[in-house]
Short mmCIF file of C-alpha atoms and ligand atoms in Angstrom, two decimals:
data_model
loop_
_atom_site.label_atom_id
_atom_site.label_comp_id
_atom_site.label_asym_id
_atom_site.label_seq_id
_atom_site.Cartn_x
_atom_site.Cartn_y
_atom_site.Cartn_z
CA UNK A 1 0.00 0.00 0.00
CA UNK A 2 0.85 3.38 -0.84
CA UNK A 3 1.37 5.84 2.46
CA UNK A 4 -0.54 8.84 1.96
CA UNK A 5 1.15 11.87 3.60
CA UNK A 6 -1.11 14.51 4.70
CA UNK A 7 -0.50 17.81 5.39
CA UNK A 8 -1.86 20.07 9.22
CA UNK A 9 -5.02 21.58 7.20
CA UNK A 10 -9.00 21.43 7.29
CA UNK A 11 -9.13 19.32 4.15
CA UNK A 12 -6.14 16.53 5.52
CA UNK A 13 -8.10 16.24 8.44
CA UNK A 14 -11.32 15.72 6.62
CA UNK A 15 -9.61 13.21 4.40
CA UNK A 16 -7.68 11.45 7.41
CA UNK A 17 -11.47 11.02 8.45
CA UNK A 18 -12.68 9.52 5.87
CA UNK A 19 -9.87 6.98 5.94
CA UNK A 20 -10.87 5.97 9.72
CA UNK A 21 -14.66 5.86 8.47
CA UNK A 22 -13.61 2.91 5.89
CA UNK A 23 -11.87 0.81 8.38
CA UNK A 24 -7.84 2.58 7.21
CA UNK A 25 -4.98 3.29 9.56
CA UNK A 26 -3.78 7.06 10.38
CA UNK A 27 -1.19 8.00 12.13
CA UNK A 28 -1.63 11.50 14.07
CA UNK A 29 0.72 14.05 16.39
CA UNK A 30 -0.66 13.87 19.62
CA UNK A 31 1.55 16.10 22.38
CA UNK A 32 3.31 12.95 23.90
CA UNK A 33 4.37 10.81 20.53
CA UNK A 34 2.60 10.14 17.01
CA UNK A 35 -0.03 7.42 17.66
CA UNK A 36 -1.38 4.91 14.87
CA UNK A 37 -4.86 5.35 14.42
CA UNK A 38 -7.72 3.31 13.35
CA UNK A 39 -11.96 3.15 14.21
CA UNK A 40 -12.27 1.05 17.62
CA UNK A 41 -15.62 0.00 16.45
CA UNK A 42 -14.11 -2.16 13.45
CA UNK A 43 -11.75 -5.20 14.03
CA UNK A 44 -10.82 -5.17 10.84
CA UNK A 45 -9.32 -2.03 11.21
CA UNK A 46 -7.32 -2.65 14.75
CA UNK A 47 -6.02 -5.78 12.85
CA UNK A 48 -4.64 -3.72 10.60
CA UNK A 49 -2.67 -1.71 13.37
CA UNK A 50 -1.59 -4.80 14.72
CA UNK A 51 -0.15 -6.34 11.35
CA UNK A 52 1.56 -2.82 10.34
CA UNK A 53 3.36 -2.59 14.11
CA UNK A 54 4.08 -6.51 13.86
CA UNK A 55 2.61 -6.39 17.45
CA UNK A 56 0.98 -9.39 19.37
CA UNK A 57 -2.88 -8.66 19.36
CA UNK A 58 -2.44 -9.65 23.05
CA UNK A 59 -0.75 -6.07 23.79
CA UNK A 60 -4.35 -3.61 24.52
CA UNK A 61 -4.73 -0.82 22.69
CA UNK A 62 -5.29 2.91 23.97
CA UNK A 63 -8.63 4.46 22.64
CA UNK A 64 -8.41 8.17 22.44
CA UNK A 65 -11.40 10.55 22.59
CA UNK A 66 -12.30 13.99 21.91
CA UNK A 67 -14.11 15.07 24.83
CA UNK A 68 -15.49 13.68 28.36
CA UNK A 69 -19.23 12.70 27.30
CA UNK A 70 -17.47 10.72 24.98
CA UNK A 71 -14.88 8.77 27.03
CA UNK A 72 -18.21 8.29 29.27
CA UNK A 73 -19.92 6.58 27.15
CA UNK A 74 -16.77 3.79 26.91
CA UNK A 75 -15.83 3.29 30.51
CA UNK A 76 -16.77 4.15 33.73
CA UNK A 77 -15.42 6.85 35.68
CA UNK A 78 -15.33 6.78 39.75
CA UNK A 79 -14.75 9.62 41.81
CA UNK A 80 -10.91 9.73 41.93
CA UNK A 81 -11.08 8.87 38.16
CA UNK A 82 -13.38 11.32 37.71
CA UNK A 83 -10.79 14.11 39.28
CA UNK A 84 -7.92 13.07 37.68
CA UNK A 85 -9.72 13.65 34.02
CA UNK A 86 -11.40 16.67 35.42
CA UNK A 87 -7.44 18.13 36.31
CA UNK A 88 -4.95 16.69 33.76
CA UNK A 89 -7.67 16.29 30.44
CA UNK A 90 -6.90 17.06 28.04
CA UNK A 91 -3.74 16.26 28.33
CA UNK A 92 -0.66 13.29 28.85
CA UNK A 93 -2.46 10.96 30.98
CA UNK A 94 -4.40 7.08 30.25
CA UNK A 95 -7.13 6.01 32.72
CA UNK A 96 -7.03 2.18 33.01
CA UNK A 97 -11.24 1.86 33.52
CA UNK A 98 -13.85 -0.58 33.84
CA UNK A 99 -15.27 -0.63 30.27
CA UNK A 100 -18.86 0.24 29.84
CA UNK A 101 -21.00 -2.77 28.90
CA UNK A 102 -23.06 -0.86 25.96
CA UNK A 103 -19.75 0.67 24.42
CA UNK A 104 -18.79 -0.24 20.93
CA UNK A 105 -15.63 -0.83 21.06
CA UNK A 106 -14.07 -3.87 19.97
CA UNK A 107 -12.72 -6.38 22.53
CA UNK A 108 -10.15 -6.53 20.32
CA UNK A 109 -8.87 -3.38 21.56
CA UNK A 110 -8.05 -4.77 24.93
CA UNK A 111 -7.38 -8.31 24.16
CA UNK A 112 -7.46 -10.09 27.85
CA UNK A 113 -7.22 -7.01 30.06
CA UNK A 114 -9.98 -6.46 32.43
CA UNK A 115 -10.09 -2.80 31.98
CA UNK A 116 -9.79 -0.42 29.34
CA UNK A 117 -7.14 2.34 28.82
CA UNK A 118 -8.72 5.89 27.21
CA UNK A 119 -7.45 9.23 27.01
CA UNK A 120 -8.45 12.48 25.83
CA UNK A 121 -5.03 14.17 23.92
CA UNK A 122 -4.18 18.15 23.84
CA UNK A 123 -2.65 18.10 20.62
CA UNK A 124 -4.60 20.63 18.50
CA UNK A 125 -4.42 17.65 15.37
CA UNK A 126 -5.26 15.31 17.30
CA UNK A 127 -8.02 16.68 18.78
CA UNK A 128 -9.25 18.49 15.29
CA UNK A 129 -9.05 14.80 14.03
CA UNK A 130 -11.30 12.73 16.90
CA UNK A 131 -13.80 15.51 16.64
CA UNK A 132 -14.20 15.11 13.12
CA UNK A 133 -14.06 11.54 13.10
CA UNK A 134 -16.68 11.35 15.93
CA UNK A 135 -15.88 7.76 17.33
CA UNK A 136 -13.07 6.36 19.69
CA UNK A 137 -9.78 5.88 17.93
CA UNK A 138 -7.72 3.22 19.29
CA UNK A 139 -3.78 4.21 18.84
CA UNK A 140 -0.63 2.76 20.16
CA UNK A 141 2.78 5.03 19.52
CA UNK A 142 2.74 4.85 15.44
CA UNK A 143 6.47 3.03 15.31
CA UNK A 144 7.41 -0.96 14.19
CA UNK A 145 7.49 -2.87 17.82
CA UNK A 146 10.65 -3.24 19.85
CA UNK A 147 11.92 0.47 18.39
CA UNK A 148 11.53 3.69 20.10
CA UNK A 149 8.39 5.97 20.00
CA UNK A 150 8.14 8.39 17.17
CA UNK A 151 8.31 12.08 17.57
CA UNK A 152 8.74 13.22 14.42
CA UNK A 153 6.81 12.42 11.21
CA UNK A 154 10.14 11.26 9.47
CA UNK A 155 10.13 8.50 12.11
CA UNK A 156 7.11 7.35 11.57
CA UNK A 157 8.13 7.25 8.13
CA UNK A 158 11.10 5.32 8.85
CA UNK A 159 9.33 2.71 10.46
CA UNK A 160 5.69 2.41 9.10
CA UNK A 161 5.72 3.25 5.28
CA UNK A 162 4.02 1.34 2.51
CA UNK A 163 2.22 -0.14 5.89
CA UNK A 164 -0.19 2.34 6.67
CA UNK A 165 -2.87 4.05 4.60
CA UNK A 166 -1.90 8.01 5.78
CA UNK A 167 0.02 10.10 7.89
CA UNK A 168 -0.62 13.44 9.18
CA UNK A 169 2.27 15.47 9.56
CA UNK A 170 1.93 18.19 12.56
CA UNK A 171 5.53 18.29 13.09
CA UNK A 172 7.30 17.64 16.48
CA UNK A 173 5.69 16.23 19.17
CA UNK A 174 6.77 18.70 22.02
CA UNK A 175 6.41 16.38 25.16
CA UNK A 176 8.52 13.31 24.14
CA UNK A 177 7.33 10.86 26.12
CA UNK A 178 3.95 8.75 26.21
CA UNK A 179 1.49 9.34 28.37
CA UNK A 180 1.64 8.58 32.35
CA UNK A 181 -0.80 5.33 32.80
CA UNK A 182 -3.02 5.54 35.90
CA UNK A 183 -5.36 2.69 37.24
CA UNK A 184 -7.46 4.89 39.86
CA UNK A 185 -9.35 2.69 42.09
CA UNK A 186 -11.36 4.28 44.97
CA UNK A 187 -8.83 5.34 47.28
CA UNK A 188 -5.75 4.38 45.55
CA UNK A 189 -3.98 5.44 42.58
CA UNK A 190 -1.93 2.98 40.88
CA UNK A 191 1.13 3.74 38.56
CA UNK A 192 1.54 1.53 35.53
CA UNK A 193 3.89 3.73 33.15
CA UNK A 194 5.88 6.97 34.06
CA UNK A 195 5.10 9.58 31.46
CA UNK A 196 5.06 12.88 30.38
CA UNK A 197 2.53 13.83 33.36
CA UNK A 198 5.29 14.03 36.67
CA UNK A 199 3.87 12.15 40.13
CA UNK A 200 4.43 14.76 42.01
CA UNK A 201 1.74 17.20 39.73
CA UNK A 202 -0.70 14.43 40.30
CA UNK A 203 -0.05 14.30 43.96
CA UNK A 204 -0.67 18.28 44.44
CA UNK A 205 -3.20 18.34 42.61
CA UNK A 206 -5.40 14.93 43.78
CA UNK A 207 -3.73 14.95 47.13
CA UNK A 208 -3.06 11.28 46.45
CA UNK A 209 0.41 9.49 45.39
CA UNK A 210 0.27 7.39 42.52
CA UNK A 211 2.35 4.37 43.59
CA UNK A 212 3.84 1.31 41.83
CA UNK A 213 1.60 -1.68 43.14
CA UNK A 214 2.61 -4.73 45.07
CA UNK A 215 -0.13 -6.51 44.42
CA UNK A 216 0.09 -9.12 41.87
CA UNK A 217 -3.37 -9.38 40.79
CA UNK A 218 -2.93 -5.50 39.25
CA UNK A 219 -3.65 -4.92 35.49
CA UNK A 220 -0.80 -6.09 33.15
CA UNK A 221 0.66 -3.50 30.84
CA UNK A 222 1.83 -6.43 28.28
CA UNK A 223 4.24 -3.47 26.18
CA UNK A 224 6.55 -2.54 29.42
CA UNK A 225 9.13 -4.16 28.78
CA UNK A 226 12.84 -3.70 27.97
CA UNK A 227 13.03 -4.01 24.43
CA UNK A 228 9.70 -1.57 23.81
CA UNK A 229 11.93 1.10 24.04
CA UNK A 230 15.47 -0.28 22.65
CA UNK A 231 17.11 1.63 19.76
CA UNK A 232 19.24 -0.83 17.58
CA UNK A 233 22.89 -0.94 18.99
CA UNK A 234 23.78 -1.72 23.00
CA UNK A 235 23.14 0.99 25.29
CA UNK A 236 25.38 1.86 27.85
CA UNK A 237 23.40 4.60 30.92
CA UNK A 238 25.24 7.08 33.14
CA UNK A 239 28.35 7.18 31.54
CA UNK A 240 30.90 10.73 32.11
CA UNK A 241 33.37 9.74 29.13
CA UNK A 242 32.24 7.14 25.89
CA UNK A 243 34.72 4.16 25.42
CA UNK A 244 36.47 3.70 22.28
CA UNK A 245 33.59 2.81 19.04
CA UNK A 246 31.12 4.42 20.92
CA UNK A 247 28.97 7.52 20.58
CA UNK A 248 27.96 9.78 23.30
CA UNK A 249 24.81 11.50 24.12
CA UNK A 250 25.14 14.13 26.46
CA UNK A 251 22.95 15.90 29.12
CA UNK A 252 24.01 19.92 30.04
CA UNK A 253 26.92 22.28 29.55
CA UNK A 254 29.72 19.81 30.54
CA UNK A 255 29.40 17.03 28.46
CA UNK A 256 32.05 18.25 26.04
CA UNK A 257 33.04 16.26 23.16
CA UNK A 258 29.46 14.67 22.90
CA UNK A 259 28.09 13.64 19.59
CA UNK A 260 24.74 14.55 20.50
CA UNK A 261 23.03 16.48 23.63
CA UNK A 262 19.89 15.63 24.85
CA UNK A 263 19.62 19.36 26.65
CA UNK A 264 22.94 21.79 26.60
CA UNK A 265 20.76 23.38 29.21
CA UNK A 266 20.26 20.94 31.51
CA UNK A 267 16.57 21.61 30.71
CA UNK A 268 14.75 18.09 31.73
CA UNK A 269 11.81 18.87 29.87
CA UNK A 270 13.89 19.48 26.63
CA UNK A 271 15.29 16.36 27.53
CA UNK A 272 12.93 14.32 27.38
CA UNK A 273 11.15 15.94 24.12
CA UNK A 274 14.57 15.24 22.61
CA UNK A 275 14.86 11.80 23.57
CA UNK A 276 13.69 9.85 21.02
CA UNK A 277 14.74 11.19 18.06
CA UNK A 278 17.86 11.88 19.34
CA UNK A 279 18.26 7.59 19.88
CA UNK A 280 17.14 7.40 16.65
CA UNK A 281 19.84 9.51 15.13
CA UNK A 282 22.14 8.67 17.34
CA UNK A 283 21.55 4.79 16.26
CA UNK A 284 21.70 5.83 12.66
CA UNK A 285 25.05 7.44 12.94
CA UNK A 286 26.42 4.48 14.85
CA UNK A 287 25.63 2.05 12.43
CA UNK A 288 26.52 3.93 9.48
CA UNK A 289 30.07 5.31 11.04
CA UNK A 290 30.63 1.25 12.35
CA UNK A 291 30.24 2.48 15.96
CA UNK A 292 29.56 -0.68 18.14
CA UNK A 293 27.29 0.94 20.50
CA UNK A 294 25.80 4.01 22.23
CA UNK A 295 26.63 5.37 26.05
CA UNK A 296 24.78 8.32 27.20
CA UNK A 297 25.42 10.90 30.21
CA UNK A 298 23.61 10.85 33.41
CA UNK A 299 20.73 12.48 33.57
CA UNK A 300 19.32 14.25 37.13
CA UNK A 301 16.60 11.78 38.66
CA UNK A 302 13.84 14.42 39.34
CA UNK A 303 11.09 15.94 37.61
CA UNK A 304 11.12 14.40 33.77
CA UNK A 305 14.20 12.99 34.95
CA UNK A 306 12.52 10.10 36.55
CA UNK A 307 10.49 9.16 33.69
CA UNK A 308 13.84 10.03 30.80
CA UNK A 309 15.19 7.17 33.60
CA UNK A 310 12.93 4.87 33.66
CA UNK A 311 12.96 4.77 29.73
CA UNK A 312 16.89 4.73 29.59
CA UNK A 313 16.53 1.64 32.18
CA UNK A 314 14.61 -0.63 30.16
CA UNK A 315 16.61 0.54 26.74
CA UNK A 316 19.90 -0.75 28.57
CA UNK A 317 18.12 -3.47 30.11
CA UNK A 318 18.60 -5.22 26.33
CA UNK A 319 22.13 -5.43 27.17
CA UNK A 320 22.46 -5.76 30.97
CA UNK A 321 20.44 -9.32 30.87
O1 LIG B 1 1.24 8.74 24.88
C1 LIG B 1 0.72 7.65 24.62
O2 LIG B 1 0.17 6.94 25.47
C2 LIG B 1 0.78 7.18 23.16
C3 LIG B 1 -0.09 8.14 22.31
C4 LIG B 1 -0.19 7.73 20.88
O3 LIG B 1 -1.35 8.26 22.90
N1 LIG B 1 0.31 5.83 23.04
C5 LIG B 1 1.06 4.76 23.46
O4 LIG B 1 0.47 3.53 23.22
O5 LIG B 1 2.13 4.89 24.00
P1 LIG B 1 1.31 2.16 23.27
O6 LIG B 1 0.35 1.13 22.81
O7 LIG B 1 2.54 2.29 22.49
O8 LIG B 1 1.57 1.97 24.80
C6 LIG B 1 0.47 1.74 25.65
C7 LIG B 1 0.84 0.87 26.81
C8 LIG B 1 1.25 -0.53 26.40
O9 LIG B 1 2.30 -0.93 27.26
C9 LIG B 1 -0.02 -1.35 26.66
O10 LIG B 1 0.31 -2.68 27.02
C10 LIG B 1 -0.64 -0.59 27.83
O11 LIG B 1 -0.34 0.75 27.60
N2 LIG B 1 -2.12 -0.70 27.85
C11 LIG B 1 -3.00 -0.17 26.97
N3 LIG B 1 -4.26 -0.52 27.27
C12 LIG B 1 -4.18 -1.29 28.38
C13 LIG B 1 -5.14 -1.99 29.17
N4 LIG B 1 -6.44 -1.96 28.86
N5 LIG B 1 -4.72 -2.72 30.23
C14 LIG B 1 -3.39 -2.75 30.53
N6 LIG B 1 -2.43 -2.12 29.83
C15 LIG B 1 -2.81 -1.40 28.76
MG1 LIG B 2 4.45 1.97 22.16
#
């Protein structure tokens, strides 16, 4: 199939649309990473997003929304849930939520998961495109499994071409990193991703801490692993000087000498919008200059930090068994 790249406009939108309406895959901006888009009514169509990411139809899918009545009408919403949407939607945040017995959506979407994940996205195409479109989207981040996220439209390309039906391009996707995933639960918040929304935001503004859980019988979140987030070569994390063959990414003024830097501020939130597509390149650049791996500079563990971390962690994991 032919990838049909469509510009930020009224018409694209209209168009991208359409595509969704006959069962075709789009992928979109939204402000954490480009997400692959198809109707969550239609199995067909979330088979397709499962063939063109060569991803196990056991991994759920998140279904995006334009608006609250909307994400009401797909899963149910308890008081703390209720809060969090009111405070952080829209915005970089997926509710894991009992799914509402007269929705349409496909259990395809969530495969074996008892709940459903849904957000509502900030990103001006994104939202442009659900309200036009009119019916839950599911969309996981629009790259090939085991690579990073894309950020850029050029990634998606890079990955995803000749496998979807269109692309919108809106450019760069200024957070970075997906979307914090939240399983509220009466009086508990539990943390299944670290994203672009920070704990501690969520905490002054619910009053409660979202916390890892302990208990075994939580929802699984099958695509948190390791390799989800590997670029191609060996990663090597907190290292102050690259060894021989390798390329360094640095973080603030004093990495001198660095091929790349993920913030010559020391800006976390630049950071972490820079991460991705600065693994990509830095992968490319390896493998074309023979480099045998990448190392990258420590990087402050607060704020973004934590969740730039986290990512790093599981990238390196590939290599550190
Ligand atoms: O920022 C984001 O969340 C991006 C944009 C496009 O919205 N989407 C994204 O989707 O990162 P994806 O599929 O690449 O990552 C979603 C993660 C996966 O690890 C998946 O297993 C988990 O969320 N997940 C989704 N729905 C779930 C559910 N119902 N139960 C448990 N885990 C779920
Ligand atoms: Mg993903």
């Amino acid at each position: 199939m032919k990838t049909k790249i469509l510009a930020n406009d009224k018409k694209s939108i209209e168009q991208a649309a359409q595509i969704l309406n006959t069962g075709g895959t789009v992928a979109f901006p939204t402000e954490t990473v480009y997400g692959l888009g198809a109707d969550a009514r239609n199995p067909q169509a979330l088979k397709q997003i499962f063939d063109a990411k060569r991803r196990p139809n056991s991994n759920p899918l998140i279904i995006h929304v334009a608006d609250m009545e909307s994400a009401q009408r797909i899963a149910h919403f308890n008081k703390l849930a209720a809060r969090a949407a009111d405070c952080f939607w829209p915005g970089p945040m997926t509710l894991l939520l009992p799914k509402c017995p007269s929705s349409e959506v496909s259990s395809l979407v969530a495969a074996d998961q008892p709940l459903i994940g849904i957000r509502i996205p900030s990103h001006p195409v994104a939202s442009r495109l659900l309200v036009e479109f009119a019916q839950p989207v599911a969309a996981p981040s629009a790259n090939l499994t085991n690579r990073v996220s894309p950020t850029r439209a050029s990634h998606v390309l890079n990955d995803l071409d000749g496998r979807i039906d269109a692309l919108i391009d809106g450019g760069d996707c200024h957070r970075g990193l997906e979307s914090t995933i939240l399983w509220p639960q009466d009086n508990s918040l539990t943390l299944l991703r670290l994203g672009a929304l920070e704990k501690e935001t969520i905490f002054e503004a619910l009053g409660v801490m979202p916390e890892w859980s302990t208990d075994h019988n939580h929802p699984k979140t099958p695509g948190q692993h390791g390799l989800h987030y590997s670029p191609e070569l060996p990663l090597r994390i907190n290292v102050r000087a690259a060894n021989h063959g390798e390329i360094w990414i640095g973080f603030g003024s004093d990495s001198l000498n660095a091929s790349f830097n993920l913030s010559e501020q020391g800006d976390l939130n630049e950071a972490a919008a820079n991460l991705y597509a600065t693994l990509r390149m830095a992968d490319e650049t390896a493998q074309k200059s023979g480099c045998l791996g990448i190392a990258i500079a420590p990087v402050p563990d607060d704020g973004m930090g934590v969740a730039i971390n986290d990512r790093l962690r599981r990238a390196a994991a590939k290599i550190e068994g």
